[in-house]
Short mmCIF file of N, CA and C in Angstrom, two decimals:
data_model
loop_
_atom_site.label_atom_id
_atom_site.label_comp_id
_atom_site.label_asym_id
_atom_site.label_seq_id
_atom_site.Cartn_x
_atom_site.Cartn_y
_atom_site.Cartn_z
N MET A 1 -38.52 177.56 -1.33
CA MET A 1 -37.26 177.29 -0.75
C MET A 1 -36.16 177.94 -1.58
N SER A 2 -35.30 178.71 -0.96
CA SER A 2 -34.19 179.44 -1.66
C SER A 2 -32.95 178.66 -1.69
N ILE A 3 -32.33 178.55 -2.72
CA ILE A 3 -31.06 177.86 -2.89
C ILE A 3 -29.96 178.72 -2.38
N PRO A 4 -29.09 178.23 -1.45
CA PRO A 4 -28.04 179.01 -0.85
C PRO A 4 -26.83 179.10 -1.83
N LEU A 5 -26.97 179.80 -2.89
CA LEU A 5 -25.95 179.91 -3.94
C LEU A 5 -24.56 180.50 -3.44
N ASP A 6 -24.61 181.55 -2.63
CA ASP A 6 -23.44 182.08 -2.17
C ASP A 6 -22.61 181.21 -1.38
N PHE A 7 -23.31 180.40 -0.55
CA PHE A 7 -22.62 179.44 0.29
C PHE A 7 -21.99 178.26 -0.62
N LEU A 8 -22.77 177.81 -1.58
CA LEU A 8 -22.25 176.71 -2.48
C LEU A 8 -21.13 177.27 -3.35
N ARG A 9 -21.20 178.49 -3.83
CA ARG A 9 -20.18 179.02 -4.65
C ARG A 9 -18.90 179.15 -3.77
N THR A 10 -18.98 179.55 -2.65
CA THR A 10 -17.85 179.69 -1.64
C THR A 10 -17.28 178.26 -1.45
N LEU A 11 -18.09 177.35 -1.23
CA LEU A 11 -17.70 175.94 -0.90
C LEU A 11 -16.93 175.32 -2.02
N THR A 12 -17.47 175.55 -3.26
CA THR A 12 -16.76 174.95 -4.49
C THR A 12 -15.47 175.68 -4.92
N ALA A 13 -15.25 176.87 -4.39
CA ALA A 13 -13.98 177.54 -4.74
C ALA A 13 -12.78 176.76 -4.17
N GLN A 14 -12.92 176.06 -3.15
CA GLN A 14 -11.76 175.27 -2.56
C GLN A 14 -11.39 174.05 -3.51
N TYR A 15 -12.26 173.77 -4.41
CA TYR A 15 -12.11 172.60 -5.36
C TYR A 15 -11.60 173.08 -6.71
N ARG A 16 -11.20 174.41 -6.74
CA ARG A 16 -10.57 174.97 -7.95
C ARG A 16 -9.17 175.38 -7.53
N PRO A 17 -8.24 174.48 -7.45
CA PRO A 17 -6.87 174.74 -6.87
C PRO A 17 -5.83 175.36 -7.78
N ASP A 18 -6.21 175.39 -9.03
CA ASP A 18 -5.30 175.91 -10.07
C ASP A 18 -5.75 177.31 -10.58
N THR A 19 -4.86 177.85 -11.40
CA THR A 19 -5.23 179.11 -11.99
C THR A 19 -4.99 179.04 -13.50
N CYS A 20 -5.97 179.63 -14.32
CA CYS A 20 -5.79 179.62 -15.71
C CYS A 20 -6.05 180.99 -16.23
N VAL A 21 -5.74 181.24 -17.55
CA VAL A 21 -5.90 182.43 -18.22
C VAL A 21 -6.84 182.26 -19.34
N ILE A 22 -7.91 183.10 -19.34
CA ILE A 22 -8.89 183.03 -20.49
C ILE A 22 -8.48 184.13 -21.43
N GLN A 23 -8.37 183.70 -22.71
CA GLN A 23 -8.05 184.61 -23.80
C GLN A 23 -9.21 184.73 -24.70
N ARG A 24 -9.50 185.82 -25.22
CA ARG A 24 -10.59 186.09 -26.12
C ARG A 24 -9.97 186.53 -27.56
N ALA A 25 -10.61 185.99 -28.65
CA ALA A 25 -10.09 186.26 -29.90
C ALA A 25 -10.79 187.53 -30.46
N THR A 26 -9.93 188.27 -31.24
CA THR A 26 -10.43 189.37 -31.95
C THR A 26 -9.94 189.16 -33.35
N SER A 27 -10.74 189.49 -34.30
CA SER A 27 -10.34 189.23 -35.79
C SER A 27 -9.99 190.61 -36.47
N THR A 28 -8.93 190.52 -37.23
CA THR A 28 -8.58 191.55 -38.00
C THR A 28 -8.35 191.17 -39.44
N THR A 29 -8.87 192.07 -40.31
CA THR A 29 -8.77 191.78 -41.75
C THR A 29 -7.83 192.63 -42.42
N ASP A 30 -6.91 191.96 -43.28
CA ASP A 30 -5.94 192.73 -44.05
C ASP A 30 -5.91 192.15 -45.42
N GLY A 31 -4.95 192.42 -46.26
CA GLY A 31 -4.87 191.97 -47.62
C GLY A 31 -4.72 190.54 -47.85
N ASP A 32 -4.23 189.75 -46.74
CA ASP A 32 -4.07 188.46 -46.75
C ASP A 32 -5.16 187.56 -46.20
N GLY A 33 -6.28 188.24 -45.76
CA GLY A 33 -7.35 187.54 -45.22
C GLY A 33 -7.61 187.93 -43.72
N THR A 34 -8.24 187.09 -42.95
CA THR A 34 -8.60 187.43 -41.55
C THR A 34 -7.61 186.72 -40.71
N THR A 35 -7.14 187.43 -39.66
CA THR A 35 -6.28 186.89 -38.66
C THR A 35 -6.86 187.04 -37.21
N ALA A 36 -6.80 186.01 -36.44
CA ALA A 36 -7.30 185.94 -35.01
C ALA A 36 -6.18 186.21 -34.14
N THR A 37 -6.35 187.17 -33.24
CA THR A 37 -5.41 187.53 -32.26
C THR A 37 -6.03 187.34 -30.94
N PHE A 38 -5.33 186.64 -29.97
CA PHE A 38 -5.90 186.38 -28.63
C PHE A 38 -5.33 187.25 -27.60
N ALA A 39 -6.12 187.98 -26.80
CA ALA A 39 -5.71 188.85 -25.67
C ALA A 39 -6.31 188.28 -24.42
N THR A 40 -5.60 188.52 -23.28
CA THR A 40 -6.10 188.01 -22.02
C THR A 40 -7.29 188.74 -21.55
N LEU A 41 -8.29 188.03 -21.12
CA LEU A 41 -9.52 188.45 -20.71
C LEU A 41 -9.57 188.48 -19.24
N ALA A 42 -9.12 187.34 -18.66
CA ALA A 42 -9.12 187.18 -17.16
C ALA A 42 -8.20 186.07 -16.72
N THR A 43 -7.71 186.22 -15.43
CA THR A 43 -7.00 185.05 -14.91
C THR A 43 -7.74 184.70 -13.62
N VAL A 44 -8.27 183.37 -13.61
CA VAL A 44 -9.27 182.92 -12.58
C VAL A 44 -8.78 181.57 -12.06
N SER A 45 -9.41 181.23 -10.97
CA SER A 45 -9.21 179.80 -10.43
C SER A 45 -10.00 178.83 -11.26
N CYS A 46 -9.30 177.65 -11.36
CA CYS A 46 -9.95 176.57 -12.13
C CYS A 46 -9.68 175.19 -11.63
N ARG A 47 -10.31 174.20 -12.26
CA ARG A 47 -10.05 172.83 -12.07
C ARG A 47 -10.20 172.15 -13.42
N VAL A 48 -9.24 171.49 -13.95
CA VAL A 48 -9.31 170.91 -15.28
C VAL A 48 -9.45 169.35 -15.14
N SER A 49 -10.41 168.69 -15.71
CA SER A 49 -10.51 167.29 -15.60
C SER A 49 -10.79 166.70 -17.02
N ARG A 50 -10.41 165.49 -17.28
CA ARG A 50 -10.55 164.72 -18.47
C ARG A 50 -11.98 164.28 -18.77
N ILE A 51 -12.43 164.42 -19.91
CA ILE A 51 -13.74 163.76 -20.23
C ILE A 51 -13.58 162.51 -20.93
N GLY A 52 -14.03 161.50 -20.33
CA GLY A 52 -13.94 160.17 -20.92
C GLY A 52 -12.51 159.56 -20.77
N GLN A 53 -12.29 158.35 -21.35
CA GLN A 53 -11.01 157.62 -21.24
C GLN A 53 -9.95 157.96 -22.26
N GLY A 54 -10.36 158.46 -23.38
CA GLY A 54 -9.34 158.74 -24.45
C GLY A 54 -9.63 159.90 -25.31
N ALA A 55 -9.08 159.97 -26.42
CA ALA A 55 -9.29 161.12 -27.29
C ALA A 55 -10.01 160.68 -28.49
N THR A 56 -10.57 161.69 -29.22
CA THR A 56 -11.30 161.40 -30.49
C THR A 56 -10.36 161.87 -31.57
N GLU A 57 -10.66 161.41 -32.81
CA GLU A 57 -9.78 161.77 -33.93
C GLU A 57 -10.48 162.66 -34.91
N SER A 58 -9.93 163.58 -35.48
CA SER A 58 -10.51 164.42 -36.60
C SER A 58 -9.39 164.79 -37.59
N MET A 59 -9.89 165.27 -38.71
CA MET A 59 -8.89 165.77 -39.76
C MET A 59 -8.39 167.13 -39.39
N ASN A 60 -7.10 167.25 -39.52
CA ASN A 60 -6.51 168.63 -39.26
C ASN A 60 -6.38 169.40 -40.59
N GLY A 61 -5.92 170.57 -40.52
CA GLY A 61 -5.90 171.46 -41.70
C GLY A 61 -5.09 170.94 -42.88
N SER A 62 -4.04 170.06 -42.67
CA SER A 62 -3.33 169.51 -43.78
C SER A 62 -3.83 168.16 -44.32
N GLY A 63 -4.97 167.76 -43.85
CA GLY A 63 -5.58 166.56 -44.32
C GLY A 63 -5.20 165.25 -43.47
N GLY A 64 -4.42 165.47 -42.49
CA GLY A 64 -3.95 164.37 -41.69
C GLY A 64 -4.84 164.20 -40.50
N VAL A 65 -4.80 162.96 -39.81
CA VAL A 65 -5.58 162.75 -38.65
C VAL A 65 -4.86 163.22 -37.40
N GLN A 66 -5.71 163.82 -36.54
CA GLN A 66 -5.11 164.30 -35.33
C GLN A 66 -5.93 163.81 -34.13
N SER A 67 -5.32 163.72 -33.00
CA SER A 67 -6.10 163.31 -31.75
C SER A 67 -6.54 164.47 -30.98
N ILE A 68 -7.75 164.45 -30.61
CA ILE A 68 -8.28 165.64 -29.84
C ILE A 68 -8.74 165.20 -28.51
N GLY A 69 -7.99 165.59 -27.42
CA GLY A 69 -8.51 165.24 -26.05
C GLY A 69 -9.43 166.32 -25.54
N GLN A 70 -10.55 165.93 -24.79
CA GLN A 70 -11.41 166.84 -24.35
C GLN A 70 -11.23 167.00 -22.91
N ARG A 71 -11.51 168.24 -22.35
CA ARG A 71 -11.40 168.47 -20.95
C ARG A 71 -12.67 169.35 -20.46
N ARG A 72 -12.89 169.10 -19.30
CA ARG A 72 -14.04 169.94 -18.58
C ARG A 72 -13.25 170.92 -17.68
N ILE A 73 -13.39 172.21 -17.88
CA ILE A 73 -12.80 173.14 -17.03
C ILE A 73 -13.76 173.87 -16.22
N LYS A 74 -13.71 173.83 -14.92
CA LYS A 74 -14.56 174.45 -13.90
C LYS A 74 -13.97 175.83 -13.55
N LEU A 75 -14.83 176.85 -13.74
CA LEU A 75 -14.47 178.33 -13.42
C LEU A 75 -15.52 178.82 -12.41
N PRO A 76 -15.11 180.06 -11.88
CA PRO A 76 -16.01 180.64 -10.99
C PRO A 76 -17.34 180.87 -11.63
N ALA A 77 -18.48 180.88 -10.85
CA ALA A 77 -19.79 181.01 -11.37
C ALA A 77 -19.98 182.42 -12.04
N GLY A 78 -20.55 182.42 -13.13
CA GLY A 78 -20.83 183.71 -13.85
C GLY A 78 -19.64 184.29 -14.69
N GLN A 79 -18.44 183.35 -14.73
CA GLN A 79 -17.31 183.82 -15.57
C GLN A 79 -17.71 184.19 -17.02
N ASP A 80 -17.26 185.16 -17.52
CA ASP A 80 -17.35 185.38 -18.91
C ASP A 80 -16.56 184.61 -19.76
N VAL A 81 -17.10 183.52 -20.47
CA VAL A 81 -16.30 182.65 -21.30
C VAL A 81 -17.21 182.23 -22.38
N THR A 82 -16.78 182.24 -23.67
CA THR A 82 -17.56 181.96 -24.82
C THR A 82 -16.75 180.92 -25.73
N THR A 83 -17.34 180.52 -26.77
CA THR A 83 -16.68 179.59 -27.79
C THR A 83 -15.75 180.30 -28.59
N ARG A 84 -15.52 181.63 -28.43
CA ARG A 84 -14.59 182.41 -29.14
C ARG A 84 -13.24 182.39 -28.38
N ASP A 85 -13.25 181.81 -27.22
CA ASP A 85 -12.14 181.98 -26.23
C ASP A 85 -11.22 180.75 -26.17
N ARG A 86 -10.07 180.99 -25.66
CA ARG A 86 -9.05 179.83 -25.38
C ARG A 86 -8.84 180.02 -23.88
N ILE A 87 -8.55 178.86 -23.32
CA ILE A 87 -8.05 178.78 -21.88
C ILE A 87 -6.72 178.16 -21.75
N VAL A 88 -5.81 178.87 -21.09
CA VAL A 88 -4.37 178.45 -20.96
C VAL A 88 -4.20 178.00 -19.49
N HIS A 89 -3.88 176.69 -19.32
CA HIS A 89 -3.65 176.14 -18.01
C HIS A 89 -2.33 175.33 -18.01
N ASP A 90 -1.37 175.70 -17.10
CA ASP A 90 -0.19 174.91 -16.88
C ASP A 90 0.60 174.64 -18.24
N GLY A 91 0.55 175.68 -19.06
CA GLY A 91 1.34 175.60 -20.37
C GLY A 91 0.56 174.95 -21.53
N VAL A 92 -0.64 174.50 -21.21
CA VAL A 92 -1.46 173.85 -22.30
C VAL A 92 -2.63 174.79 -22.70
N THR A 93 -2.76 174.96 -24.08
CA THR A 93 -3.88 175.83 -24.55
C THR A 93 -5.08 174.93 -24.85
N TYR A 94 -6.22 175.32 -24.48
CA TYR A 94 -7.40 174.67 -24.77
C TYR A 94 -8.41 175.58 -25.55
N GLU A 95 -9.12 175.01 -26.58
CA GLU A 95 -10.09 175.83 -27.24
C GLU A 95 -11.44 175.48 -26.73
N VAL A 96 -12.28 176.61 -26.35
CA VAL A 96 -13.53 176.34 -25.80
C VAL A 96 -14.54 175.82 -26.84
N ALA A 97 -15.13 174.67 -26.67
CA ALA A 97 -16.09 174.17 -27.64
C ALA A 97 -17.52 174.41 -27.26
N ASP A 98 -17.82 174.47 -25.94
CA ASP A 98 -19.16 174.63 -25.38
C ASP A 98 -19.17 175.15 -23.97
N VAL A 99 -20.10 176.04 -23.61
CA VAL A 99 -20.34 176.52 -22.37
C VAL A 99 -21.81 176.29 -21.98
N PRO A 100 -22.14 175.18 -21.45
CA PRO A 100 -23.59 174.88 -21.12
C PRO A 100 -24.17 176.02 -20.26
N ASN A 101 -25.34 176.44 -20.62
CA ASN A 101 -26.03 177.49 -19.88
C ASN A 101 -26.91 176.81 -18.77
N ILE A 102 -26.55 176.95 -17.51
CA ILE A 102 -27.15 176.38 -16.39
C ILE A 102 -27.76 177.40 -15.55
N SER A 103 -28.99 177.48 -15.20
CA SER A 103 -29.56 178.40 -14.20
C SER A 103 -29.08 178.08 -12.91
N ASN A 104 -28.92 179.11 -12.01
CA ASN A 104 -28.49 178.89 -10.65
C ASN A 104 -27.10 178.09 -10.59
N GLU A 105 -26.28 178.33 -11.50
CA GLU A 105 -25.07 177.56 -11.55
C GLU A 105 -24.13 177.87 -10.25
N VAL A 106 -23.49 176.86 -9.83
CA VAL A 106 -22.52 176.98 -8.75
C VAL A 106 -21.16 177.26 -9.29
N GLU A 107 -20.80 176.75 -10.43
CA GLU A 107 -19.69 176.94 -11.14
C GLU A 107 -20.00 177.06 -12.67
N THR A 108 -19.11 177.83 -13.32
CA THR A 108 -19.29 177.79 -14.82
C THR A 108 -18.42 176.69 -15.29
N THR A 109 -18.96 175.88 -16.37
CA THR A 109 -18.27 174.78 -16.93
C THR A 109 -17.99 175.16 -18.44
N ALA A 110 -16.75 174.84 -18.81
CA ALA A 110 -16.36 175.08 -20.21
C ALA A 110 -15.89 173.78 -20.68
N ILE A 111 -16.51 173.26 -21.84
CA ILE A 111 -16.02 172.02 -22.46
C ILE A 111 -14.96 172.44 -23.47
N CYS A 112 -13.80 171.88 -23.38
CA CYS A 112 -12.72 172.38 -24.25
C CYS A 112 -11.92 171.17 -24.95
N ARG A 113 -11.22 171.61 -26.01
CA ARG A 113 -10.34 170.75 -26.83
C ARG A 113 -8.94 171.17 -26.68
N VAL A 114 -7.97 170.16 -26.57
CA VAL A 114 -6.62 170.56 -26.44
C VAL A 114 -6.19 171.08 -27.75
N VAL A 115 -5.44 172.31 -27.75
CA VAL A 115 -4.91 172.92 -28.90
C VAL A 115 -3.33 172.63 -28.98
N THR A 116 -2.69 172.82 -27.78
CA THR A 116 -1.26 172.61 -27.76
C THR A 116 -0.97 171.80 -26.48
#
């Protein structure tokens, strides 16, 4: 039995009502160390949803505690997105933490943390 992936992918597209920008990091090294610069990779349809009821806490760079909200961002199937990327949606920047590898995927899912 064949899975009707094209039909399912077309069907799920209507449930991605928003647009987001995927940015990929490139590293440059100079006398002061390594700097990451983000450039736009793609602009695609998306749906952003919260994971769980609240945020988790972690230590930030200055030793203080910060709140980290997690989001699940649905993208078109086969979209090129990795853990080196950021996703910008509605003025909020998310850092990609994981992209589960799913065979016969109907949508690509990125698990993200809020950056700004």
